[in-house]
CSV table of C-alpha atoms in Angstrom, one decimal:
chain,number,residue,atom,x,y,z
T,1,UNK,CA,7.7,-3.7,-125.9
T,2,UNK,CA,5.2,-0.9,-125.4
T,3,UNK,CA,3.5,-0.6,-122.1
T,4,UNK,CA,-0.2,-1.5,-122.1
T,5,UNK,CA,-2.7,1.4,-122.2
T,6,UNK,CA,-5.5,0.0,-119.9
T,7,UNK,CA,-8.8,1.2,-118.5
T,8,UNK,CA,-9.0,1.9,-114.8
T,9,UNK,CA,-12.4,2.3,-113.2
T,10,UNK,CA,-13.3,4.0,-109.9
T,11,UNK,CA,-16.9,3.6,-108.7
T,12,UNK,CA,-18.7,4.7,-105.6
T,13,UNK,CA,-21.2,7.1,-104.1
T,14,UNK,CA,-21.0,10.9,-104.1
T,15,UNK,CA,-18.4,12.3,-101.7
T,16,UNK,CA,-16.3,9.2,-101.5
T,17,UNK,CA,-13.4,11.0,-103.1
T,18,UNK,CA,-13.6,9.5,-106.6
T,19,UNK,CA,-12.7,12.7,-108.6
T,20,UNK,CA,-9.6,13.6,-106.7
T,21,UNK,CA,-8.2,10.1,-106.6
T,22,UNK,CA,-9.0,9.6,-110.3
T,23,UNK,CA,-7.0,12.7,-111.2
T,24,UNK,CA,-4.1,11.6,-109.0
T,25,UNK,CA,-4.0,8.2,-110.8
T,26,UNK,CA,-4.4,9.8,-114.2
T,27,UNK,CA,-1.4,12.1,-113.5
T,28,UNK,CA,0.7,9.1,-112.2
T,29,UNK,CA,-0.1,7.0,-115.3
T,30,UNK,CA,-0.2,9.8,-117.9
T,31,UNK,CA,-3.7,8.7,-118.7
T,32,UNK,CA,-6.9,10.7,-119.5
T,33,UNK,CA,-9.2,11.5,-116.7
T,34,UNK,CA,-12.8,10.7,-117.6
T,35,UNK,CA,-15.7,12.0,-115.5
T,36,UNK,CA,-18.9,10.1,-116.3
T,37,UNK,CA,-20.9,12.3,-113.9
T,38,UNK,CA,-20.2,15.3,-116.0
T,39,UNK,CA,-22.1,13.7,-118.9
T,40,UNK,CA,-25.1,13.0,-116.7
T,41,UNK,CA,-25.0,16.6,-115.4
T,42,UNK,CA,-25.0,17.8,-118.9
T,43,UNK,CA,-28.1,15.8,-119.8
T,44,UNK,CA,-29.9,16.9,-116.7
T,45,UNK,CA,-29.0,20.6,-117.1
T,46,UNK,CA,-30.0,20.7,-120.8
T,47,UNK,CA,-33.2,18.7,-120.1
T,48,UNK,CA,-34.2,21.3,-117.4
T,49,UNK,CA,-33.2,24.2,-119.7
T,50,UNK,CA,-35.4,22.9,-122.4
T,51,UNK,CA,-38.3,22.0,-120.1
T,52,UNK,CA,-38.1,18.4,-121.4
T,53,UNK,CA,-40.8,16.0,-120.2
T,54,UNK,CA,-38.8,13.0,-119.0
T,55,UNK,CA,-41.9,10.8,-119.4
T,56,UNK,CA,-42.1,11.5,-123.1
T,57,UNK,CA,-39.9,8.7,-124.6
T,58,UNK,CA,-40.0,10.1,-128.1
T,59,UNK,CA,-39.1,13.6,-127.1
T,60,UNK,CA,-36.3,12.2,-124.9
T,61,UNK,CA,-34.8,10.2,-127.7
T,62,UNK,CA,-34.9,13.2,-130.1
T,63,UNK,CA,-33.3,15.4,-127.4
T,64,UNK,CA,-30.4,12.9,-126.9
T,65,UNK,CA,-29.8,12.6,-130.6
T,66,UNK,CA,-29.5,16.4,-130.9
T,67,UNK,CA,-27.2,16.7,-127.8
T,68,UNK,CA,-23.7,16.6,-129.3
T,69,UNK,CA,-21.1,18.0,-126.8
T,70,UNK,CA,-17.4,18.3,-127.5
T,71,UNK,CA,-15.1,16.6,-125.0
T,72,UNK,CA,-11.5,17.6,-124.2
T,73,UNK,CA,-9.9,15.3,-121.6
T,74,UNK,CA,-6.4,15.3,-120.2
T,75,UNK,CA,-4.6,14.0,-117.1
T,76,UNK,CA,-6.3,16.6,-114.8
T,77,UNK,CA,-9.5,17.7,-116.4
T,78,UNK,CA,-12.6,16.6,-118.3
T,79,UNK,CA,-13.9,19.6,-120.2
T,80,UNK,CA,-17.3,19.7,-122.0
T,81,UNK,CA,-18.2,22.2,-124.6
T,82,UNK,CA,-21.6,22.9,-126.0
T,83,UNK,CA,-22.1,25.2,-129.0
T,84,UNK,CA,-18.5,26.3,-128.7
T,85,UNK,CA,-18.8,27.3,-125.0
T,86,UNK,CA,-17.1,25.5,-122.2
T,87,UNK,CA,-19.7,24.5,-119.6
T,88,UNK,CA,-17.7,22.5,-117.1
T,89,UNK,CA,-18.1,25.1,-114.4
T,90,UNK,CA,-21.9,25.3,-114.8
T,91,UNK,CA,-22.1,21.6,-114.5
T,92,UNK,CA,-20.6,21.7,-111.0
T,93,UNK,CA,-23.5,23.8,-109.6
T,94,UNK,CA,-25.6,21.9,-106.9
T,95,UNK,CA,-28.8,22.5,-108.8
T,96,UNK,CA,-27.3,20.7,-111.9
T,97,UNK,CA,-26.2,17.8,-109.7
T,98,UNK,CA,-29.8,17.4,-108.6
T,99,UNK,CA,-31.1,17.4,-112.2
T,100,UNK,CA,-28.5,14.8,-113.0
T,101,UNK,CA,-29.9,12.4,-110.4
T,102,UNK,CA,-33.3,12.7,-112.1
T,103,UNK,CA,-32.1,11.7,-115.5
T,104,UNK,CA,-29.6,9.1,-114.4
T,105,UNK,CA,-32.4,6.6,-113.7
T,106,UNK,CA,-33.5,6.6,-117.4
T,107,UNK,CA,-32.2,3.8,-119.6
T,108,UNK,CA,-31.9,5.9,-122.7
T,109,UNK,CA,-29.8,8.4,-120.9
T,110,UNK,CA,-27.5,5.7,-119.5
T,111,UNK,CA,-27.1,4.2,-123.0
T,112,UNK,CA,-26.3,7.7,-124.3
T,113,UNK,CA,-23.6,8.2,-121.7
T,114,UNK,CA,-22.2,4.6,-121.9
T,115,UNK,CA,-21.8,5.0,-125.7
T,116,UNK,CA,-19.7,8.1,-125.3
T,117,UNK,CA,-17.6,6.7,-122.5
T,118,UNK,CA,-16.7,3.6,-124.5
T,119,UNK,CA,-15.8,5.8,-127.4
T,120,UNK,CA,-13.5,7.9,-125.2
T,121,UNK,CA,-11.8,4.8,-123.9
T,122,UNK,CA,-11.6,2.9,-127.2
T,123,UNK,CA,-7.8,3.1,-127.2
T,124,UNK,CA,-7.3,2.6,-123.4
T,125,UNK,CA,-5.2,4.9,-121.3
T,126,UNK,CA,-8.1,6.3,-119.2
T,127,UNK,CA,-9.0,6.5,-115.5
T,128,UNK,CA,-12.8,6.8,-115.5
T,129,UNK,CA,-14.9,7.5,-112.4
T,130,UNK,CA,-18.6,7.0,-111.9
T,131,UNK,CA,-21.1,4.6,-110.4
T,132,UNK,CA,-21.5,1.7,-112.8
T,133,UNK,CA,-18.2,1.7,-114.7
T,134,UNK,CA,-16.8,-1.5,-113.4
T,135,UNK,CA,-20.1,-3.4,-113.6
T,136,UNK,CA,-21.7,-2.1,-116.8
T,137,UNK,CA,-19.7,0.3,-118.9
T,138,UNK,CA,-16.3,-1.4,-118.7
T,139,UNK,CA,-17.0,-4.9,-117.1
T,140,UNK,CA,-13.8,-6.3,-118.6
T,141,UNK,CA,-11.5,-3.7,-117.1
T,142,UNK,CA,-8.7,-5.5,-115.1
T,143,UNK,CA,-8.1,-2.8,-112.5
T,144,UNK,CA,-11.3,-1.7,-110.7
T,145,UNK,CA,-11.8,0.2,-107.5
T,146,UNK,CA,-14.8,1.1,-105.4
T,147,UNK,CA,-14.5,4.0,-102.9
T,148,UNK,CA,-16.8,4.5,-100.0
T,149,UNK,CA,-16.9,6.5,-96.8
T,150,UNK,CA,-19.3,7.2,-93.9
T,151,UNK,CA,-22.3,9.3,-94.8
T,152,UNK,CA,-21.1,12.0,-92.4
T,153,UNK,CA,-17.7,12.2,-94.0
T,154,UNK,CA,-19.2,12.3,-97.5
T,155,UNK,CA,-21.6,15.1,-96.5
T,156,UNK,CA,-18.8,17.2,-95.1
T,157,UNK,CA,-16.8,16.8,-98.3
T,158,UNK,CA,-19.7,17.5,-100.5
T,159,UNK,CA,-20.6,20.7,-98.5
T,160,UNK,CA,-17.1,21.9,-98.9
T,161,UNK,CA,-17.4,21.3,-102.7
T,162,UNK,CA,-20.6,23.4,-102.7
T,163,UNK,CA,-19.0,26.5,-101.0
T,164,UNK,CA,-21.7,28.8,-102.3
T,165,UNK,CA,-24.6,26.5,-101.3
T,166,UNK,CA,-26.3,27.5,-98.0
T,167,UNK,CA,-27.0,24.0,-96.7
T,168,UNK,CA,-26.2,22.3,-93.4
T,169,UNK,CA,-24.2,19.2,-93.3
T,170,UNK,CA,-27.3,17.4,-92.1
T,171,UNK,CA,-29.3,18.5,-95.1
T,172,UNK,CA,-26.5,17.4,-97.5
T,173,UNK,CA,-26.4,14.0,-95.7
T,174,UNK,CA,-30.1,13.6,-96.3
T,175,UNK,CA,-29.7,14.4,-99.9
T,176,UNK,CA,-26.8,12.0,-100.3
T,177,UNK,CA,-28.8,9.2,-98.6
T,178,UNK,CA,-31.7,9.7,-101.0
T,179,UNK,CA,-29.3,9.7,-103.9
T,180,UNK,CA,-27.8,6.5,-102.7
T,181,UNK,CA,-31.2,5.0,-102.5
T,182,UNK,CA,-32.1,6.0,-106.0
T,183,UNK,CA,-28.7,4.9,-107.4
T,184,UNK,CA,-28.8,1.5,-105.7
T,185,UNK,CA,-32.5,0.7,-106.5
T,186,UNK,CA,-32.8,1.9,-110.1
T,187,UNK,CA,-33.7,-0.8,-112.7
T,188,UNK,CA,-31.0,0.4,-115.1
T,189,UNK,CA,-27.4,-0.2,-114.0
T,190,UNK,CA,-27.8,0.1,-110.3
T,191,UNK,CA,-24.8,1.2,-108.3
T,192,UNK,CA,-23.1,-1.8,-106.8
T,193,UNK,CA,-19.6,-3.0,-105.9
T,194,UNK,CA,-18.0,-4.8,-108.9
T,195,UNK,CA,-17.2,-8.4,-107.8
T,196,UNK,CA,-13.5,-8.0,-108.8
T,197,UNK,CA,-13.0,-4.5,-107.4
T,198,UNK,CA,-10.7,-3.4,-104.6
T,199,UNK,CA,-12.9,-1.7,-102.0
T,200,UNK,CA,-11.4,1.2,-100.1
T,201,UNK,CA,-13.0,3.0,-97.2
T,202,UNK,CA,-11.8,6.6,-97.5
T,203,UNK,CA,-13.4,7.9,-94.3
T,204,UNK,CA,-10.1,8.4,-92.5
T,205,UNK,CA,-7.8,8.6,-95.5
T,206,UNK,CA,-6.6,11.5,-97.6
T,207,UNK,CA,-6.6,11.3,-101.4
T,208,UNK,CA,-2.9,10.6,-101.7
T,209,UNK,CA,-3.2,7.6,-99.3
T,210,UNK,CA,-6.1,6.2,-101.3
T,211,UNK,CA,-4.3,6.8,-104.6
T,212,UNK,CA,-1.2,5.0,-103.3
T,213,UNK,CA,-3.3,1.9,-102.5
T,214,UNK,CA,-4.8,2.0,-106.0
T,215,UNK,CA,-1.3,2.3,-107.6
T,216,UNK,CA,-0.1,-0.7,-105.5
T,217,UNK,CA,-3.0,-2.8,-106.9
T,218,UNK,CA,-2.3,-1.5,-110.5
T,219,UNK,CA,1.3,-2.6,-110.1
T,220,UNK,CA,0.1,-6.1,-109.1
T,221,UNK,CA,-2.3,-6.4,-112.0
T,222,UNK,CA,0.0,-4.8,-114.6
T,223,UNK,CA,3.6,-5.4,-113.6
T,224,UNK,CA,4.7,-4.4,-117.1
T,225,UNK,CA,3.6,-0.8,-116.4
T,226,UNK,CA,6.9,0.7,-115.2
T,227,UNK,CA,7.7,3.8,-113.2
T,228,UNK,CA,4.4,4.4,-111.4
T,229,UNK,CA,5.1,7.2,-108.9
T,230,UNK,CA,2.8,9.6,-107.2
T,231,UNK,CA,3.3,13.1,-108.5
T,232,UNK,CA,1.7,14.8,-105.5
T,233,UNK,CA,4.6,15.2,-103.1
């Protein structure tokens, strides 16, 4: 009997460690790693590049219809291509993350991203990370996780991610707090903890420790998935 190919969701705020843990789980499971944030960053980046008025519903709809990225996902990477050019590195720039937060509150953008995520996960076998995956995008997923950490810890991690960004930890913390407020209060798919998710505080844990907790839960939910081992040493 073939092992099930299931959907694993990891939600939580920026800097909680979602990306690293999701990659570790994808490697252990042999699943695809799916980064929903990359799709929001793509929309935000292209909207800014094209001077799109986010208040113009008709223009936004036409823009989203034209935006047709190519996606290549594997156990360790989620790569986006636009017009034949890989743009994954560009999408990691701090300015692009800020543009993403502007468009992420818009229902048409969330619908556009949700549609693509569900298409990618149509056959299961994915570990997907984001902010509304367990509540909105994949509400029927059986293994859901919500990672959180103190604002200070998250700011330190995010500042390390933005090595070329000249910003203090305090400034990054303020930006994260504002992003949390927007994500939690938006009308469309607000960030919240899925009722059936395992909540993990990652403040004092390394990614491998978090991933092991997640794998233990996955074994409980899906005992038929055999041979789950951390491939991280």
